mmCIF file of C-alpha atoms and ligand atoms in Angstrom:
data_model
loop_
_atom_site.group_PDB
_atom_site.id
_atom_site.type_symbol
_atom_site.label_atom_id
_atom_site.label_comp_id
_atom_site.label_asym_id
_atom_site.label_seq_id
_atom_site.Cartn_x
_atom_site.Cartn_y
_atom_site.Cartn_z
ATOM 1 C CA MET A 1 11.169 -21.765 -9.713
ATOM 2 C CA THR A 2 10.719 -18.544 -10.817
ATOM 3 C CA LEU A 3 7.122 -17.152 -10.512
ATOM 4 C CA ARG A 4 5.349 -13.439 -11.220
ATOM 5 C CA ARG A 5 5.036 -11.712 -8.258
ATOM 6 C CA SER A 6 3.062 -8.010 -8.585
ATOM 7 C CA GLN A 7 4.876 -5.495 -6.808
ATOM 8 C CA ILE A 8 3.618 -2.348 -5.212
ATOM 9 C CA VAL A 9 5.757 0.131 -6.615
ATOM 10 C CA GLY A 10 3.959 2.871 -5.611
ATOM 11 C CA CYS A 11 1.154 4.946 -3.148
ATOM 12 C CA GLY A 12 -0.617 7.758 -3.023
ATOM 13 C CA SER A 13 -3.952 9.035 -1.114
ATOM 14 C CA TYR A 14 -6.261 11.962 -0.928
ATOM 15 C CA LEU A 15 -8.628 13.123 2.062
ATOM 16 C CA PRO A 16 -11.319 16.172 1.014
ATOM 17 C CA ALA A 17 -10.824 19.233 2.831
ATOM 18 C CA ARG A 18 -13.646 19.683 5.352
ATOM 19 C CA VAL A 19 -12.357 17.908 8.657
ATOM 20 C CA VAL A 20 -15.837 17.393 10.995
ATOM 21 C CA THR A 21 -14.852 17.097 14.352
ATOM 22 C CA ASN A 22 -16.881 15.096 16.698
ATOM 23 C CA ASP A 23 -18.013 17.903 18.995
ATOM 24 C CA GLU A 24 -19.632 18.838 15.359
ATOM 25 C CA MET A 25 -21.193 15.819 15.090
ATOM 26 C CA ALA A 26 -22.550 16.673 18.496
ATOM 27 C CA LYS A 27 -24.610 19.658 17.076
ATOM 28 C CA ILE A 28 -26.016 17.335 14.027
ATOM 29 C CA VAL A 29 -27.254 14.385 16.557
ATOM 30 C CA ASP A 30 -27.750 13.427 20.153
ATOM 31 C CA THR A 31 -24.096 12.266 20.751
ATOM 32 C CA SER A 32 -20.803 12.967 22.517
ATOM 33 C CA ASP A 33 -17.098 13.272 21.577
ATOM 34 C CA GLU A 34 -16.509 10.532 24.767
ATOM 35 C CA TRP A 35 -19.295 8.302 23.434
ATOM 36 C CA ILE A 36 -17.657 8.775 19.772
ATOM 37 C CA THR A 37 -13.938 7.956 21.086
ATOM 38 C CA ALA A 38 -14.248 5.393 23.683
ATOM 39 C CA ARG A 39 -16.351 3.130 21.502
ATOM 40 C CA THR A 40 -15.022 3.793 18.395
ATOM 41 C CA GLY A 41 -11.131 5.728 18.422
ATOM 42 C CA ILE A 42 -12.877 8.348 16.007
ATOM 43 C CA LYS A 43 -12.225 12.032 16.939
ATOM 44 C CA ARG A 44 -12.421 13.456 13.214
ATOM 45 C CA ARG A 45 -13.308 12.803 8.984
ATOM 46 C CA HIS A 46 -13.398 14.393 6.321
ATOM 47 C CA ILE A 47 -16.571 15.161 4.481
ATOM 48 C CA ALA A 48 -16.153 15.901 0.424
ATOM 49 C CA ALA A 49 -17.602 19.550 -1.034
ATOM 50 C CA ASP A 50 -20.979 19.433 -2.846
ATOM 51 C CA GLY A 51 -20.262 18.104 -6.318
ATOM 52 C CA GLU A 52 -16.907 16.478 -5.139
ATOM 53 C CA LYS A 53 -17.502 13.170 -6.153
ATOM 54 C CA THR A 54 -15.902 9.538 -5.943
ATOM 55 C CA SER A 55 -13.768 10.155 -9.004
ATOM 56 C CA ASP A 56 -12.323 12.921 -7.964
ATOM 57 C CA LEU A 57 -11.068 11.645 -5.066
ATOM 58 C CA ALA A 58 -10.029 8.831 -6.462
ATOM 59 C CA MET A 59 -8.304 10.763 -9.861
ATOM 60 C CA HIS A 60 -6.028 12.630 -6.799
ATOM 61 C CA ALA A 61 -5.430 9.498 -5.135
ATOM 62 C CA SER A 62 -4.449 8.608 -8.768
ATOM 63 C CA THR A 63 -1.858 10.663 -9.590
ATOM 64 C CA ASP A 64 -0.356 11.491 -6.605
ATOM 65 C CA ALA A 65 0.472 7.284 -6.564
ATOM 66 C CA LEU A 66 1.832 7.346 -10.159
ATOM 67 C CA MET A 67 3.982 9.866 -9.296
ATOM 68 C CA ASP A 68 5.281 8.576 -5.729
ATOM 69 C CA ALA A 69 5.553 4.796 -8.534
ATOM 70 C CA GLY A 70 7.354 6.745 -11.590
ATOM 71 C CA VAL A 71 4.621 5.501 -13.565
ATOM 72 C CA ALA A 72 3.543 7.134 -16.596
ATOM 73 C CA VAL A 73 -0.267 6.755 -17.231
ATOM 74 C CA GLY A 74 0.732 5.282 -20.185
ATOM 75 C CA GLU A 75 2.517 2.701 -18.968
ATOM 76 C CA LEU A 76 -0.681 1.496 -17.103
ATOM 77 C CA ASP A 77 -2.909 -2.256 -18.484
ATOM 78 C CA MET A 78 -5.331 -1.922 -16.034
ATOM 79 C CA ILE A 79 -7.369 -0.041 -13.412
ATOM 80 C CA VAL A 80 -9.481 -1.903 -11.065
ATOM 81 C CA LEU A 81 -11.456 0.517 -8.362
ATOM 82 C CA ALA A 82 -13.157 -0.676 -5.326
ATOM 83 C CA THR A 83 -16.029 1.520 -4.176
ATOM 84 C CA ALA A 84 -19.886 1.049 -2.844
ATOM 85 C CA THR A 85 -20.395 4.885 -3.759
ATOM 86 C CA PRO A 86 -19.760 5.121 -7.425
ATOM 87 C CA ASP A 87 -20.625 8.306 -8.768
ATOM 88 C CA GLU A 88 -23.583 6.854 -10.986
ATOM 89 C CA THR A 89 -24.912 3.565 -11.102
ATOM 90 C CA PHE A 90 -23.032 2.953 -14.836
ATOM 91 C CA PRO A 91 -20.591 3.052 -16.240
ATOM 92 C CA ALA A 92 -18.334 2.014 -13.870
ATOM 93 C CA THR A 93 -15.932 5.013 -11.746
ATOM 94 C CA ALA A 94 -12.659 3.408 -12.617
ATOM 95 C CA THR A 95 -13.340 4.189 -16.105
ATOM 96 C CA LEU A 96 -14.205 8.465 -15.143
ATOM 97 C CA VAL A 97 -10.957 8.469 -13.971
ATOM 98 C CA GLN A 98 -9.315 6.155 -16.359
ATOM 99 C CA ALA A 99 -10.642 9.344 -18.789
ATOM 100 C CA GLN A 100 -9.693 11.775 -16.808
ATOM 101 C CA LEU A 101 -6.184 10.236 -16.733
ATOM 102 C CA GLY A 102 -6.068 10.098 -20.329
ATOM 103 C CA MET A 103 -5.186 6.758 -20.616
ATOM 104 C CA THR A 104 -6.492 5.527 -23.852
ATOM 105 C CA ARG A 105 -5.672 1.948 -23.797
ATOM 106 C CA GLY A 106 -6.010 -0.821 -21.068
ATOM 107 C CA PHE A 107 -9.352 -1.901 -19.254
ATOM 108 C CA ALA A 108 -11.063 -0.409 -16.802
ATOM 109 C CA PHE A 109 -13.633 -1.921 -13.570
ATOM 110 C CA ASP A 110 -14.715 -1.393 -10.165
ATOM 111 C CA VAL A 111 -14.958 -3.776 -7.844
ATOM 112 C CA GLN A 112 -17.944 -3.728 -5.065
ATOM 113 C CA ALA A 113 -17.178 -5.098 -1.993
ATOM 114 C CA VAL A 114 -17.565 -2.589 0.610
ATOM 115 C CA CYS A 115 -15.583 -2.200 3.628
ATOM 116 C CA SER A 116 -13.474 -5.053 1.783
ATOM 117 C CA GLY A 117 -13.317 -3.728 -2.113
ATOM 118 C CA PHE A 118 -9.486 -2.582 -1.434
ATOM 119 C CA VAL A 119 -8.405 -5.814 -0.600
ATOM 120 C CA TYR A 120 -10.881 -7.492 -3.453
ATOM 121 C CA ALA A 121 -9.257 -5.447 -5.645
ATOM 122 C CA MET A 122 -5.612 -6.050 -5.080
ATOM 123 C CA ALA A 123 -6.869 -9.827 -5.665
ATOM 124 C CA VAL A 124 -8.627 -9.311 -8.643
ATOM 125 C CA ALA A 125 -5.193 -7.157 -9.847
ATOM 126 C CA ASP A 126 -2.771 -9.538 -8.563
ATOM 127 C CA ASN A 127 -4.028 -12.404 -10.450
ATOM 128 C CA PHE A 128 -4.213 -10.752 -13.930
ATOM 129 C CA LEU A 129 -0.171 -9.517 -13.217
ATOM 130 C CA ARG A 130 0.531 -13.218 -12.707
ATOM 131 C CA VAL A 131 -1.042 -14.595 -15.405
ATOM 132 C CA GLY A 132 0.305 -11.957 -17.435
ATOM 133 C CA GLN A 133 -2.731 -10.825 -18.471
ATOM 134 C CA ALA A 134 -1.149 -7.223 -17.380
ATOM 135 C CA ASP A 135 2.335 -5.804 -16.334
ATOM 136 C CA THR A 136 0.913 -3.045 -14.646
ATOM 137 C CA ALA A 137 -1.925 -1.342 -12.318
ATOM 138 C CA LEU A 138 -3.623 0.936 -10.586
ATOM 139 C CA VAL A 139 -5.602 -0.276 -7.336
ATOM 140 C CA ILE A 140 -7.937 1.771 -6.734
ATOM 141 C CA GLY A 141 -10.388 2.619 -3.063
ATOM 142 C CA ALA A 142 -12.455 5.464 -2.988
ATOM 143 C CA GLU A 143 -15.581 6.351 -1.022
ATOM 144 C CA THR A 144 -18.034 9.236 -0.610
ATOM 145 C CA PHE A 145 -19.719 7.001 1.911
ATOM 146 C CA SER A 146 -21.407 10.824 3.537
ATOM 147 C CA ARG A 147 -23.547 10.504 0.597
ATOM 148 C CA ILE A 148 -25.688 7.248 1.277
ATOM 149 C CA LEU A 149 -25.375 8.007 5.492
ATOM 150 C CA ASP A 150 -28.446 8.097 7.204
ATOM 151 C CA TRP A 151 -27.781 12.361 9.251
ATOM 152 C CA SER A 152 -30.418 11.789 11.452
ATOM 153 C CA ASP A 153 -29.123 8.063 12.986
ATOM 154 C CA ARG A 154 -26.448 8.979 15.568
ATOM 155 C CA SER A 155 -25.592 4.935 15.575
ATOM 156 C CA THR A 156 -24.485 4.567 12.224
ATOM 157 C CA CYS A 157 -22.901 8.301 11.087
ATOM 158 C CA VAL A 158 -20.542 9.285 13.163
ATOM 159 C CA LEU A 159 -19.019 6.278 11.867
ATOM 160 C CA PHE A 160 -17.905 6.992 8.827
ATOM 161 C CA GLY A 161 -15.809 8.901 6.698
ATOM 162 C CA ASP A 162 -14.856 10.004 2.733
ATOM 163 C CA GLY A 163 -11.465 9.304 1.511
ATOM 164 C CA ALA A 164 -9.097 7.892 -1.809
ATOM 165 C CA GLY A 165 -6.137 5.777 -1.583
ATOM 166 C CA ALA A 166 -3.953 3.875 -4.680
ATOM 167 C CA VAL A 167 -1.413 1.947 -5.491
ATOM 168 C CA VAL A 168 0.947 1.007 -8.410
ATOM 169 C CA LEU A 169 0.661 -2.846 -9.135
ATOM 170 C CA LYS A 170 4.292 -3.663 -11.909
ATOM 171 C CA SER A 171 4.957 -7.526 -12.148
ATOM 172 C CA ALA A 172 8.363 -9.015 -11.780
ATOM 173 C CA GLU A 173 9.667 -12.136 -11.885
ATOM 174 C CA GLY A 174 10.546 -13.866 -8.179
ATOM 175 C CA ASN A 175 11.557 -17.221 -7.054
ATOM 176 C CA GLY A 176 8.919 -18.198 -5.024
ATOM 177 C CA THR A 177 9.485 -18.083 -1.885
ATOM 178 C CA ALA A 178 8.353 -15.760 0.709
ATOM 179 C CA GLU A 179 11.150 -13.294 0.192
ATOM 180 C CA ASP A 180 10.119 -12.364 -2.851
ATOM 181 C CA ARG A 181 9.019 -8.613 -2.966
ATOM 182 C CA GLY A 182 5.729 -8.479 -4.512
ATOM 183 C CA ILE A 183 1.754 -9.689 -3.192
ATOM 184 C CA LEU A 184 2.852 -12.930 -1.271
ATOM 185 C CA SER A 185 -0.434 -14.134 -0.573
ATOM 186 C CA THR A 186 -4.337 -13.074 -0.890
ATOM 187 C CA ARG A 187 -7.546 -14.859 0.403
ATOM 188 C CA LEU A 188 -10.931 -13.979 0.092
ATOM 189 C CA HIS A 189 -14.013 -14.974 1.832
ATOM 190 C CA ALA A 190 -18.027 -13.625 1.760
ATOM 191 C CA ASP A 191 -21.420 -14.914 3.333
ATOM 192 C CA GLY A 192 -23.957 -13.416 1.860
ATOM 193 C CA ARG A 193 -26.339 -14.739 4.291
ATOM 194 C CA LYS A 194 -25.031 -12.126 6.535
ATOM 195 C CA HIS A 195 -26.678 -9.926 4.067
ATOM 196 C CA ASP A 196 -28.889 -7.754 6.711
ATOM 197 C CA MET A 197 -26.053 -6.777 9.090
ATOM 198 C CA LEU A 198 -24.794 -3.809 6.989
ATOM 199 C CA TYR A 199 -26.466 -3.088 3.781
ATOM 200 C CA VAL A 200 -27.779 0.335 1.886
ATOM 201 C CA ASP A 201 -31.854 0.023 1.839
ATOM 202 C CA GLY A 202 -31.697 1.117 -1.653
ATOM 203 C CA GLY A 203 -30.681 0.769 -5.465
ATOM 204 C CA PRO A 204 -31.311 1.028 -8.934
ATOM 205 C CA SER A 205 -33.661 -2.838 -9.042
ATOM 206 C CA SER A 206 -35.114 -2.409 -6.031
ATOM 207 C CA THR A 207 -35.812 1.064 -4.965
ATOM 208 C CA GLN A 208 -34.954 2.950 -7.575
ATOM 209 C CA THR A 209 -33.045 5.576 -4.684
ATOM 210 C CA THR A 210 -29.930 5.368 -4.033
ATOM 211 C CA GLY A 211 -30.759 5.024 -0.073
ATOM 212 C CA HIS A 212 -29.214 4.707 3.067
ATOM 213 C CA LEU A 213 -26.647 2.452 4.853
ATOM 214 C CA ARG A 214 -28.268 0.579 8.181
ATOM 215 C CA MET A 215 -26.354 -1.759 10.497
ATOM 216 C CA PHE A 216 -26.571 -3.605 12.527
ATOM 217 C CA GLY A 217 -23.019 -2.951 14.848
ATOM 218 C CA LYS A 218 -23.215 -5.036 17.642
ATOM 219 C CA GLU A 219 -22.944 -8.439 14.992
ATOM 220 C CA VAL A 220 -20.660 -6.825 12.656
ATOM 221 C CA PHE A 221 -18.894 -6.516 15.300
ATOM 222 C CA ARG A 222 -18.931 -10.079 16.977
ATOM 223 C CA HIS A 223 -18.288 -11.658 13.278
ATOM 224 C CA ALA A 224 -15.160 -9.275 12.631
ATOM 225 C CA VAL A 225 -12.351 -10.045 15.206
ATOM 226 C CA THR A 226 -12.839 -14.065 14.394
ATOM 227 C CA ASN A 227 -13.414 -13.843 10.529
ATOM 228 C CA LEU A 228 -10.441 -10.989 10.598
ATOM 229 C CA SER A 229 -7.674 -13.362 12.761
ATOM 230 C CA SER A 230 -8.429 -16.501 10.836
ATOM 231 C CA VAL A 231 -8.241 -14.858 7.168
ATOM 232 C CA VAL A 232 -4.744 -13.546 8.325
ATOM 233 C CA ASP A 233 -3.499 -16.896 9.249
ATOM 234 C CA GLU A 234 -4.814 -18.115 5.983
ATOM 235 C CA THR A 235 -2.842 -15.845 4.140
ATOM 236 C CA LEU A 236 0.338 -16.451 6.053
ATOM 237 C CA GLU A 237 -0.054 -20.165 6.287
ATOM 238 C CA ASP A 238 0.108 -20.465 2.229
ATOM 239 C CA VAL A 239 3.777 -18.975 2.114
ATOM 240 C CA GLY A 240 4.588 -20.744 5.871
ATOM 241 C CA LEU A 241 4.775 -17.606 7.299
ATOM 242 C CA THR A 242 3.113 -16.617 10.849
ATOM 243 C CA ALA A 243 1.969 -13.513 12.374
ATOM 244 C CA SER A 244 4.791 -13.278 14.678
ATOM 245 C CA GLU A 245 7.102 -12.450 11.436
ATOM 246 C CA LEU A 246 4.554 -9.280 10.238
ATOM 247 C CA ASP A 247 6.740 -6.096 10.220
ATOM 248 C CA TRP A 248 3.273 -4.432 9.676
ATOM 249 C CA MET A 249 -0.322 -5.526 9.955
ATOM 250 C CA VAL A 250 -2.141 -2.216 7.927
ATOM 251 C CA PRO A 251 -6.244 -3.047 8.620
ATOM 252 C CA HIS A 252 -9.413 -1.930 7.522
ATOM 253 C CA GLN A 253 -10.327 0.900 10.248
ATOM 254 C CA ALA A 254 -13.753 0.390 11.441
ATOM 255 C CA ASN A 255 -13.263 0.709 15.068
ATOM 256 C CA ARG A 256 -9.967 0.502 17.309
ATOM 257 C CA ARG A 257 -11.434 -1.816 19.272
ATOM 258 C CA ILE A 258 -11.568 -4.225 16.578
ATOM 259 C CA LEU A 259 -8.056 -3.464 15.527
ATOM 260 C CA GLU A 260 -6.677 -4.118 19.455
ATOM 261 C CA ALA A 261 -8.902 -7.417 19.178
ATOM 262 C CA THR A 262 -7.695 -8.512 16.175
ATOM 263 C CA ALA A 263 -4.081 -7.751 17.057
ATOM 264 C CA LYS A 264 -4.109 -9.161 20.606
ATOM 265 C CA LYS A 265 -6.114 -12.824 18.808
ATOM 266 C CA LEU A 266 -2.894 -12.528 16.717
ATOM 267 C CA LYS A 267 -0.323 -12.296 19.614
ATOM 268 C CA LEU A 268 0.958 -8.884 17.268
ATOM 269 C CA SER A 269 2.074 -6.208 19.273
ATOM 270 C CA PRO A 270 -0.363 -3.246 19.287
ATOM 271 C CA GLU A 271 2.931 -1.094 17.825
ATOM 272 C CA ARG A 272 2.996 -2.981 14.405
ATOM 273 C CA VAL A 273 -0.593 -1.937 13.487
ATOM 274 C CA ILE A 274 -0.882 1.205 11.340
ATOM 275 C CA VAL A 275 -3.687 3.110 13.311
ATOM 276 C CA THR A 276 -5.931 5.783 11.015
ATOM 277 C CA ILE A 277 -9.187 5.470 12.374
ATOM 278 C CA GLN A 278 -8.982 9.263 15.070
ATOM 279 C CA ASP A 279 -8.437 11.257 11.704
ATOM 280 C CA HIS A 280 -9.822 9.991 9.076
ATOM 281 C CA ALA A 281 -12.932 7.455 10.544
ATOM 282 C CA ASN A 282 -14.155 4.047 8.333
ATOM 283 C CA THR A 283 -13.442 5.304 5.050
ATOM 284 C CA SER A 284 -14.720 2.107 3.868
ATOM 285 C CA ALA A 285 -12.808 0.928 0.627
ATOM 286 C CA ALA A 286 -10.396 3.805 1.069
ATOM 287 C CA SER A 287 -9.489 2.904 4.538
ATOM 288 C CA VAL A 288 -6.683 0.782 3.649
ATOM 289 C CA PRO A 289 -4.850 2.640 1.097
ATOM 290 C CA LEU A 290 -5.286 5.766 2.762
ATOM 291 C CA ALA A 291 -3.455 3.828 5.982
ATOM 292 C CA LEU A 292 -0.306 2.684 3.628
ATOM 293 C CA ASP A 293 0.148 5.998 1.978
ATOM 294 C CA GLN A 294 0.001 7.427 5.221
ATOM 295 C CA ALA A 295 2.505 4.751 6.557
ATOM 296 C CA THR A 296 4.596 4.790 3.787
ATOM 297 C CA SER A 297 5.519 8.041 3.734
ATOM 298 C CA ASP A 298 6.563 8.269 7.202
ATOM 299 C CA GLY A 299 8.866 5.455 6.791
ATOM 300 C CA ARG A 300 7.241 3.160 9.139
ATOM 301 C CA ILE A 301 6.946 0.973 5.990
ATOM 302 C CA LYS A 302 10.066 0.356 4.445
ATOM 303 C CA ARG A 303 11.121 -2.291 1.736
ATOM 304 C CA GLY A 304 11.792 -5.559 2.724
ATOM 305 C CA ASP A 305 8.997 -5.399 5.036
ATOM 306 C CA LEU A 306 6.345 -7.990 5.652
ATOM 307 C CA VAL A 307 3.223 -6.543 5.348
ATOM 308 C CA LEU A 308 -0.332 -7.393 5.957
ATOM 309 C CA MET A 309 -3.598 -5.679 4.629
ATOM 310 C CA GLU A 310 -7.268 -7.157 5.969
ATOM 311 C CA ALA A 311 -10.319 -6.114 6.049
ATOM 312 C CA MET A 312 -14.142 -7.002 6.586
ATOM 313 C CA GLY A 313 -17.087 -5.260 4.940
ATOM 314 C CA GLY A 314 -21.247 -5.602 4.074
ATOM 315 C CA GLY A 315 -21.909 -8.897 2.565
ATOM 316 C CA PHE A 316 -20.589 -10.262 4.851
ATOM 317 C CA THR A 317 -17.394 -9.908 2.856
ATOM 318 C CA TRP A 318 -13.347 -10.262 3.835
ATOM 319 C CA GLY A 319 -9.998 -10.459 3.165
ATOM 320 C CA ALA A 320 -6.503 -10.388 3.479
ATOM 321 C CA CYS A 321 -3.666 -9.385 0.806
ATOM 322 C CA LEU A 322 -0.047 -10.134 2.662
ATOM 323 C CA ALA A 323 2.859 -8.355 0.810
ATOM 324 C CA ARG A 324 6.696 -8.161 0.627
ATOM 325 C CA TRP A 325 7.501 -4.357 0.287
HETATM 326 N N1 LIG B 1 -23.461 8.545 20.611
HETATM 327 C C1 LIG B 1 -24.667 8.114 21.838
HETATM 328 N N2 LIG B 1 -25.198 6.636 22.220
HETATM 329 C C2 LIG B 1 -24.885 6.419 21.111
HETATM 330 C C3 LIG B 1 -24.357 6.580 20.329
HETATM 331 C C4 LIG B 1 -24.116 7.501 19.788
HETATM 332 N N3 LIG B 1 -23.363 8.010 18.309
HETATM 333 N N4 LIG B 1 -24.629 5.337 19.146
HETATM 334 C C5 LIG B 1 -25.437 4.218 19.683
HETATM 335 N N5 LIG B 1 -25.467 5.010 20.917
HETATM 336 C C6 LIG B 1 -26.424 4.406 22.178
HETATM 337 C C7 LIG B 1 -27.345 3.266 21.934
HETATM 338 O O1 LIG B 1 -28.523 3.836 21.312
HETATM 339 C C8 LIG B 1 -27.506 2.472 23.199
HETATM 340 O O2 LIG B 1 -27.842 2.935 23.745
HETATM 341 P P1 LIG B 1 -28.839 2.291 24.943
HETATM 342 O O3 LIG B 1 -28.385 1.334 25.787
HETATM 343 O O4 LIG B 1 -29.654 3.208 25.874
HETATM 344 O O5 LIG B 1 -30.323 2.025 23.701
HETATM 345 C C9 LIG B 1 -25.749 2.530 23.230
HETATM 346 O O6 LIG B 1 -25.364 3.541 22.967
HETATM 347 C C10 LIG B 1 -25.152 1.532 23.056
HETATM 348 O O7 LIG B 1 -25.442 1.315 21.901
HETATM 349 P P2 LIG B 1 -24.521 -0.118 21.144
HETATM 350 O O8 LIG B 1 -24.972 -0.249 19.462
HETATM 351 O O9 LIG B 1 -24.895 -1.575 22.012
HETATM 352 O O10 LIG B 1 -22.775 0.077 21.061
HETATM 353 P P3 LIG B 1 -21.565 -0.898 20.853
HETATM 354 O O11 LIG B 1 -21.173 -0.509 22.586
HETATM 355 O O12 LIG B 1 -22.047 -1.901 20.065
HETATM 356 O O13 LIG B 1 -21.175 0.419 19.838
HETATM 357 C C11 LIG B 1 -20.520 0.676 17.802
HETATM 358 C C12 LIG B 1 -21.937 0.865 18.532
HETATM 359 C C13 LIG B 1 -21.068 0.892 16.471
HETATM 360 C C14 LIG B 1 -19.466 1.317 17.651
HETATM 361 C C15 LIG B 1 -20.221 -1.379 17.504
HETATM 362 O O14 LIG B 1 -20.853 -1.912 17.688
HETATM 363 C C16 LIG B 1 -18.833 -1.199 16.365
HETATM 364 O O15 LIG B 1 -18.104 -0.544 16.178
HETATM 365 N N6 LIG B 1 -19.537 -1.992 15.609
HETATM 366 C C17 LIG B 1 -18.947 -2.229 14.077
HETATM 367 C C18 LIG B 1 -19.298 -1.361 13.275
HETATM 368 C C19 LIG B 1 -18.749 -1.477 12.470
HETATM 369 O O16 LIG B 1 -17.670 -1.832 11.810
HETATM 370 N N7 LIG B 1 -19.219 -0.803 10.761
HETATM 371 C C20 LIG B 1 -18.532 -1.330 9.837
HETATM 372 C C21 LIG B 1 -17.753 -2.392 9.169
HETATM 373 S S1 LIG B 1 -16.997 -2.626 7.984
#
């Protein structure tokens, strides 16, 4: 049986130049390198310069991904950009990137699922490609979380960073088996009853302000491992595979302890997990494509490898995307 598949043909990423270490954070709030490292695995994060916007980060990552893919802007049918920190309330940051790239056809829109945003965006783009409504897609995760942090709240401001990552998807024919190259399965979930666990206390229709990130970290932690390991299992079951067959897990980078506990629950060896949290902190929708770009650039992820991406974020939202590289 022939089946349209979305092949991942290129990756790119961008991190702002400014690096802020844990010791520098300790000058801003009452914290320490020891506390942050032990509780989260984070050592440093990148912070966007004054005036550097989410669309700027997204542009750098996108041109990098298009170059890696050898795909011209004119070939793109669609852009899906995952962000919770858009340049403006509207229009979508994706349309700003579209204009800056010089893409004058096709369509572009944002997806908002906070830290799960990239996985949601991959699922959306994959479905457009599968039904034949598009052949080539640019999928971006880009965030400037530094703009929505409460820099006086030590329990949240030490956890996040800015960055962007992007991939190019191209439709190709597969034979419908788990040996096909491309996205094999995506699964998404949301539970809006958990809104108060992780949210921003502002917005155009509520306070007419941008607001700041608020989080009950312990509650998020408690749900993360269960939700993530179950959605990973669902994605694998869709194509009759098990976690033992995974070459790589590329998780959302929220907390090293969550990554390790999820891998343990899946009986996956820690060497199979791509970890960037020490250098990037939590970059929300950008974390998975940033980690993907790192692991493809350094040669860990190779053609034919079975790669599982997963994420959980505010909402709660969570999801997974299984792909053969
Ligand atoms: N530096 C030093 N101490 C800090 C601190 C910081 N940056 N932040 C919090 N603390 C203190 C707290 O005030 C508390 O002190 P107390 O016991 O005197 O009240 C103590 O450390 C323990 O805080 P707690 O929140 O219970 O710590 P924790 O072990 O749950 O770790 C997180 C906190 C945020 C690291 C952890 O809950 C977490 O990672 N949760 C998931 C968050 C996440 O993944 N979010 C994104 C999802 S997309």
